Amino acid sequence: MTDVQQLLPCSEPVRFLEPTGTLVAGGPGEEASARGYAMPEPEALVEVWRNMVLGRRFDAQATALTKQGRLAVYPSSRGQDACQVAPVLTMTGPDWLFPTYRDSMALFVRGLNPAESMAQLRGNWHSGYDPKATQTGPQTTPLATQALHAAGAAYGMVRRGTGGVALCYIGDGATSEGDFHEGMNFAAVFNAPTVFVVQNNKYAISVPLAKQTKAPSLAYKGVGYGVRSEQVDGNDPIAMLAVSRAAFEHARSGGGPFLIEAHTYRMEAHTNADDATRYRSSDEVDEWVGRDPIVRLQTWLLAEGHIEDATVEEVRAEGEEIAARIRSIMNEDAVLDPMELFEHVYAEPTPQLREQAAMVAAEEALR
């Protein structure tokens, strides 16, 4: 392959596993094989499946907490499970994660305390967890701002010689933002070890992909910056792990940034405040439910004897224990101080702010 061809993604999304749960006849194809995407070992795939099952239960519990008023908002990632799990399981000790608001499942898989990771969604200030201690940036709501943070952190790790890689999650809508392009360009120019994972779930809230871009694949945006890129079936956990491993190896070995476009689908609404029936049909949702990444991989693992029915039940029970712990934590009322509203607004509070603070303080004194 020429230098340019090495940057280009495969002409079709990389796929190892059919939606029915059987391996693709003949493997992932010549293009994918030429790029070094290898079938992961069964033990690693069992771990991906287990984390998807537990992550799905976490996601369902968080969605339920919004209906009980325990979370202000929650953007579900149901259906994007393989995208949330496989790249995170590829990370090693010195690596950093830079998530979006939709990546709570990825934080769960990374091992963050759910009470801390959901603090922001509960309405608390800051991210709830310590970014430095967890090597995990705050979940960003402004689109694509984390691309700059990831590229800068990756460059910093090179300068310090720590050997880490920055994993940056991006949504398809965020690829239309300037910060995405600036982050990609910086990472390429400075050869910063960054893995950008674009979760193309087909909608930027209610705006369909066709109204965002004419590009044949978002992965083609990488070549414009000199970034090696790939498109993958994001509902195929085997393909997601195989390509994630290649991307991290590329970045870790000095090859610079890598862009992965994961073709997937958001099975739930954008958030609990969204009515998805206004912009997509039930037939479309049903079609994607039929490509569920958990069912897909579980079918193959059972058929090949890598797990048994008893294993499925054990992991399901583990998920219920996790959900019960989350309910117990989140049902505790937070201790709130209304006066915090007025802190850190201005270095020197304005007269109006002082007046408002005095009014709230007087009201609180009467309680």
CSV table of C-alpha atoms in Angstrom, one decimal, residues 86-355:
chain,number,residue,atom,x,y,z
A,86,ALA,CA,-13.8,-2.7,23.9
A,87,PRO,CA,-11.6,0.5,23.6
A,88,VAL,CA,-11.6,0.9,27.4
A,89,LEU,CA,-10.6,-2.7,28.0
A,90,THR,CA,-7.7,-2.0,25.6
A,91,MET,CA,-6.3,0.7,27.8
A,92,THR,CA,-3.3,0.1,30.0
A,93,GLY,CA,-1.8,1.8,33.2
A,94,PRO,CA,-0.5,5.1,31.9
A,95,ASP,CA,-3.4,5.8,29.5
A,96,TRP,CA,-6.0,8.5,29.9
A,97,LEU,CA,-9.7,8.6,28.9
A,98,PHE,CA,-11.6,11.6,27.6
A,99,PRO,CA,-15.3,10.9,27.6
A,100,THR,CA,-18.5,12.7,26.4
A,101,TYR,CA,-21.7,13.0,28.4
A,102,ARG,CA,-22.9,9.7,26.8
A,103,ASP,CA,-20.0,7.6,28.0
A,104,SER,CA,-21.1,6.7,31.5
A,105,MET,CA,-20.9,3.0,30.6
A,106,ALA,CA,-17.3,3.5,29.6
A,107,LEU,CA,-16.6,5.1,33.0
A,108,PHE,CA,-18.3,2.2,34.7
A,109,VAL,CA,-16.1,-0.3,32.8
A,110,ARG,CA,-13.0,1.8,33.7
A,111,GLY,CA,-13.9,1.2,37.3
A,112,LEU,CA,-15.0,4.6,38.5
A,113,ASN,CA,-17.2,4.9,41.5
A,114,PRO,CA,-20.8,5.2,40.1
A,115,ALA,CA,-21.8,7.6,42.8
A,116,GLU,CA,-19.0,9.9,41.7
A,117,SER,CA,-19.4,9.4,38.0
A,118,MET,CA,-23.1,10.2,38.1
A,119,ALA,CA,-22.7,13.3,40.3
A,120,GLN,CA,-22.7,15.6,37.4
A,121,LEU,CA,-25.9,14.0,35.9
A,122,ARG,CA,-27.5,14.5,39.4
A,123,GLY,CA,-26.9,18.2,39.1
A,124,ASN,CA,-23.8,18.5,41.3
A,125,TRP,CA,-21.0,20.8,40.2
A,126,HIS,CA,-17.8,19.6,38.6
A,127,SER,CA,-17.4,16.1,37.4
A,128,GLY,CA,-17.9,14.3,40.7
A,129,TYR,CA,-14.6,12.3,40.4
A,130,ASP,CA,-11.0,13.3,40.5
A,131,PRO,CA,-9.7,13.5,36.9
A,132,LYS,CA,-6.1,13.3,37.9
A,133,ALA,CA,-6.5,10.4,40.3
A,134,THR,CA,-8.6,8.4,37.8
A,135,GLN,CA,-6.7,9.5,34.7
A,136,THR,CA,-10.1,10.3,33.2
A,137,GLY,CA,-11.2,13.7,32.0
A,138,PRO,CA,-14.6,15.2,32.9
A,139,GLN,CA,-17.6,14.1,30.9
A,140,THR,CA,-17.9,17.0,28.5
A,141,THR,CA,-21.3,18.3,27.3
A,142,PRO,CA,-20.0,20.9,24.9
A,143,LEU,CA,-19.3,19.0,21.7
A,144,ALA,CA,-15.8,18.0,20.8
A,145,THR,CA,-14.0,20.2,23.4
A,146,GLN,CA,-12.4,17.0,24.8
A,147,ALA,CA,-10.7,16.4,21.5
A,148,LEU,CA,-8.3,19.2,22.3
A,149,HIS,CA,-7.8,18.0,25.9
A,150,ALA,CA,-7.0,14.5,24.6
A,151,ALA,CA,-4.5,15.7,22.0
A,152,GLY,CA,-2.8,18.0,24.5
A,153,ALA,CA,-2.7,15.3,27.2
A,154,ALA,CA,-1.2,12.8,24.7
A,155,TYR,CA,1.4,15.3,23.6
A,156,GLY,CA,2.2,16.0,27.2
A,157,MET,CA,2.7,12.2,27.9
A,158,VAL,CA,5.2,12.1,25.0
A,159,ARG,CA,7.1,15.1,26.4
A,160,ARG,CA,7.2,13.5,29.9
A,161,GLY,CA,8.1,10.1,28.6
A,162,THR,CA,5.2,8.3,30.4
A,163,GLY,CA,4.3,6.2,27.4
A,164,GLY,CA,0.6,6.6,27.6
A,165,VAL,CA,-2.2,6.9,25.0
A,166,ALA,CA,-5.2,9.2,25.2
A,167,LEU,CA,-8.5,7.6,24.3
A,168,CYS,CA,-11.0,10.2,23.1
A,169,TYR,CA,-14.7,9.5,22.5
A,170,ILE,CA,-16.6,11.6,20.0
A,171,GLY,CA,-20.1,11.6,18.7
A,172,ASP,CA,-20.9,11.8,15.0
A,173,GLY,CA,-22.4,15.3,15.5
A,174,ALA,CA,-19.2,16.5,17.1
A,175,THR,CA,-17.2,15.8,13.9
A,176,SER,CA,-18.9,18.9,12.5
A,177,GLU,CA,-17.4,21.1,15.3
A,178,GLY,CA,-14.2,23.1,14.9
A,179,ASP,CA,-12.7,21.6,18.1
A,180,PHE,CA,-12.7,18.1,16.5
A,181,HIS,CA,-10.7,19.3,13.5
A,182,GLU,CA,-8.3,21.3,15.7
A,183,GLY,CA,-7.7,18.3,18.0
A,184,MET,CA,-7.1,16.0,15.0
A,185,ASN,CA,-4.7,18.4,13.4
A,186,PHE,CA,-2.8,19.0,16.6
A,187,ALA,CA,-2.5,15.3,17.3
A,188,ALA,CA,-1.3,14.6,13.7
A,189,VAL,CA,1.2,17.5,13.5
A,190,PHE,CA,2.8,16.7,16.9
A,191,ASN,CA,2.4,12.9,16.5
A,192,ALA,CA,0.5,12.7,19.7
A,193,PRO,CA,-0.6,9.2,20.7
A,194,THR,CA,-4.3,9.7,20.6
A,195,VAL,CA,-7.1,7.2,19.7
A,196,PHE,CA,-10.2,9.0,18.5
A,197,VAL,CA,-13.3,6.8,18.6
A,198,VAL,CA,-16.3,8.3,16.7
A,199,GLN,CA,-19.5,6.6,17.8
A,200,ASN,CA,-21.6,7.2,14.7
A,201,ASN,CA,-25.1,6.4,16.2
A,202,LYS,CA,-26.7,8.1,13.1
A,203,TYR,CA,-28.2,11.1,14.9
A,204,ALA,CA,-26.9,14.3,16.4
A,205,ILE,CA,-29.9,14.5,18.8
A,206,SER,CA,-32.6,14.6,16.1
A,207,VAL,CA,-30.4,15.6,13.1
A,208,PRO,CA,-29.8,12.6,10.9
A,209,LEU,CA,-26.3,11.9,9.6
A,210,ALA,CA,-27.3,12.7,6.0
A,211,LYS,CA,-27.9,16.3,7.0
A,212,GLN,CA,-24.5,16.6,8.7
A,213,THR,CA,-22.1,15.4,6.1
A,214,LYS,CA,-21.7,14.2,2.5
A,215,ALA,CA,-18.6,12.2,3.4
A,216,PRO,CA,-19.0,8.5,2.4
A,217,SER,CA,-17.7,7.6,5.9
A,218,LEU,CA,-16.6,9.9,8.8
A,219,ALA,CA,-13.4,7.8,8.9
A,220,TYR,CA,-12.4,9.5,5.7
A,221,LYS,CA,-12.0,12.8,7.6
A,222,GLY,CA,-8.8,11.4,9.1
A,223,VAL,CA,-6.8,11.3,5.9
A,224,GLY,CA,-7.1,15.1,5.5
A,225,TYR,CA,-5.0,15.4,8.6
A,226,GLY,CA,-2.6,12.6,7.9
A,227,VAL,CA,-4.2,10.4,10.5
A,228,ARG,CA,-4.6,6.7,10.0
A,229,SER,CA,-8.3,5.8,10.1
A,230,GLU,CA,-10.7,2.9,10.1
A,231,GLN,CA,-14.4,2.2,10.0
A,232,VAL,CA,-15.8,-0.7,11.9
A,233,ASP,CA,-19.1,-2.4,12.6
A,234,GLY,CA,-19.6,-0.8,16.1
A,235,ASN,CA,-22.2,-3.5,17.0
A,236,ASP,CA,-19.6,-6.3,16.4
A,237,PRO,CA,-17.7,-6.6,19.7
A,238,ILE,CA,-15.0,-8.8,18.0
A,239,ALA,CA,-14.3,-6.2,15.3
A,240,MET,CA,-14.3,-3.4,17.9
A,241,LEU,CA,-11.7,-5.1,20.1
A,242,ALA,CA,-9.5,-6.1,17.1
A,243,VAL,CA,-9.4,-2.6,15.6
A,244,SER,CA,-9.0,-1.0,19.1
A,245,ARG,CA,-6.0,-3.1,19.7
A,246,ALA,CA,-4.5,-2.1,16.4
A,247,ALA,CA,-5.2,1.5,17.0
A,248,PHE,CA,-3.6,1.5,20.5
A,249,GLU,CA,-0.6,-0.4,19.2
A,250,HIS,CA,-0.2,2.2,16.4
A,251,ALA,CA,-0.4,5.1,18.8
A,252,ARG,CA,1.8,3.5,21.5
A,253,SER,CA,4.5,2.5,19.1
A,254,GLY,CA,5.0,6.1,17.8
A,255,GLY,CA,2.7,6.0,14.8
A,256,GLY,CA,0.7,9.0,16.0
A,257,PRO,CA,-3.0,9.4,16.2
A,258,PHE,CA,-5.6,6.9,15.0
A,259,LEU,CA,-9.3,7.6,14.1
A,260,ILE,CA,-11.9,4.8,14.5
A,261,GLU,CA,-15.4,5.4,13.2
A,262,ALA,CA,-17.8,2.9,14.9
A,263,HIS,CA,-21.1,2.4,13.0
A,264,THR,CA,-23.6,1.9,15.7
A,265,TYR,CA,-27.0,3.0,16.9
A,266,ARG,CA,-28.5,4.7,19.9
A,267,MET,CA,-31.5,2.4,20.8
A,268,GLU,CA,-32.9,4.8,23.4
A,269,ALA,CA,-33.8,8.4,23.0
A,270,HIS,CA,-31.1,11.1,23.1
A,271,THR,CA,-31.9,11.6,26.8
A,272,ASN,CA,-34.8,11.2,29.1
A,273,ALA,CA,-35.9,14.7,28.0
A,274,ASP,CA,-36.2,13.6,24.3
A,275,ASP,CA,-39.0,12.2,22.3
A,276,ALA,CA,-37.3,10.1,19.6
A,277,THR,CA,-40.6,9.1,17.9
A,278,ARG,CA,-40.7,12.5,16.4
A,279,TYR,CA,-37.7,11.9,14.2
A,280,ARG,CA,-37.2,8.1,13.7
A,281,SER,CA,-39.5,5.2,13.1
A,282,SER,CA,-40.1,2.1,15.2
A,283,ASP,CA,-39.1,-0.1,12.3
A,284,GLU,CA,-35.7,1.6,12.2
A,285,VAL,CA,-35.2,1.0,15.9
A,286,ASP,CA,-36.4,-2.6,15.6
A,287,GLU,CA,-33.9,-3.3,12.8
A,288,TRP,CA,-31.0,-2.1,15.0
A,289,VAL,CA,-32.3,-4.0,18.1
A,290,GLY,CA,-31.8,-7.1,15.9
A,291,ARG,CA,-28.1,-6.3,15.8
A,292,ASP,CA,-27.7,-6.1,19.6
A,293,PRO,CA,-24.0,-6.5,20.3
A,294,ILE,CA,-24.6,-8.4,23.5
A,295,VAL,CA,-26.9,-11.0,22.0
A,296,ARG,CA,-24.6,-11.2,19.0
A,297,LEU,CA,-21.5,-12.1,21.0
A,298,GLN,CA,-23.3,-14.2,23.6
A,299,THR,CA,-24.7,-16.4,20.8
A,300,TRP,CA,-21.3,-17.1,19.4
A,301,LEU,CA,-19.6,-17.7,22.8
A,302,LEU,CA,-22.4,-20.2,23.8
A,303,ALA,CA,-22.2,-21.9,20.4
A,304,GLU,CA,-18.4,-22.3,20.7
A,305,GLY,CA,-18.5,-23.4,24.3
A,306,HIS,CA,-16.6,-20.5,25.7
A,307,ILE,CA,-19.4,-19.8,28.2
A,308,GLU,CA,-22.3,-21.8,29.5
A,309,ASP,CA,-25.9,-21.0,30.4
A,310,ALA,CA,-24.7,-21.0,34.0
A,311,THR,CA,-22.2,-18.3,33.2
A,312,VAL,CA,-24.9,-16.2,31.7
A,313,GLU,CA,-26.9,-16.5,34.9
A,314,GLU,CA,-23.9,-15.7,37.1
A,315,VAL,CA,-23.1,-12.5,35.2
A,316,ARG,CA,-26.8,-11.5,35.2
A,317,ALA,CA,-26.9,-11.9,39.0
A,318,GLU,CA,-23.7,-9.9,39.3
A,319,GLY,CA,-25.4,-7.1,37.3
A,320,GLU,CA,-28.4,-7.2,39.7
A,321,GLU,CA,-26.1,-6.8,42.7
A,322,ILE,CA,-24.4,-3.8,41.0
A,323,ALA,CA,-27.8,-2.2,40.3
A,324,ALA,CA,-28.9,-2.7,43.9
A,325,ARG,CA,-25.7,-1.0,45.1
A,326,ILE,CA,-26.3,1.9,42.8
A,327,ARG,CA,-29.9,2.3,43.9
A,328,SER,CA,-28.8,2.3,47.6
A,329,ILE,CA,-26.2,5.0,46.9
A,330,MET,CA,-28.4,7.2,44.8
A,331,ASN,CA,-31.4,7.0,47.1
A,332,GLU,CA,-29.4,8.9,49.7
A,333,ASP,CA,-30.3,12.6,49.6
A,334,ALA,CA,-27.4,14.8,48.8
A,335,VAL,CA,-26.5,17.5,51.4
A,336,LEU,CA,-26.8,20.8,49.4
A,337,ASP,CA,-25.7,24.3,50.3
A,338,PRO,CA,-27.8,26.9,48.3
A,339,MET,CA,-25.1,29.5,49.0
A,340,GLU,CA,-22.7,27.6,46.7
A,341,LEU,CA,-24.7,29.1,43.8
A,342,PHE,CA,-22.9,32.4,44.4
A,343,GLU,CA,-19.4,31.0,44.7
A,344,HIS,CA,-16.8,31.2,41.9
A,345,VAL,CA,-19.1,33.3,39.7
A,346,TYR,CA,-16.9,36.4,39.7
A,347,ALA,CA,-13.5,37.0,41.4
A,348,GLU,CA,-15.2,40.1,42.9
A,349,PRO,CA,-19.0,39.6,43.3
A,350,THR,CA,-21.1,42.3,41.6
A,351,PRO,CA,-23.5,44.3,43.7
A,352,GLN,CA,-26.4,42.4,42.1
A,353,LEU,CA,-24.9,39.1,43.1
A,354,ARG,CA,-24.3,40.2,46.7
A,355,GLU,CA,-27.9,41.4,46.8
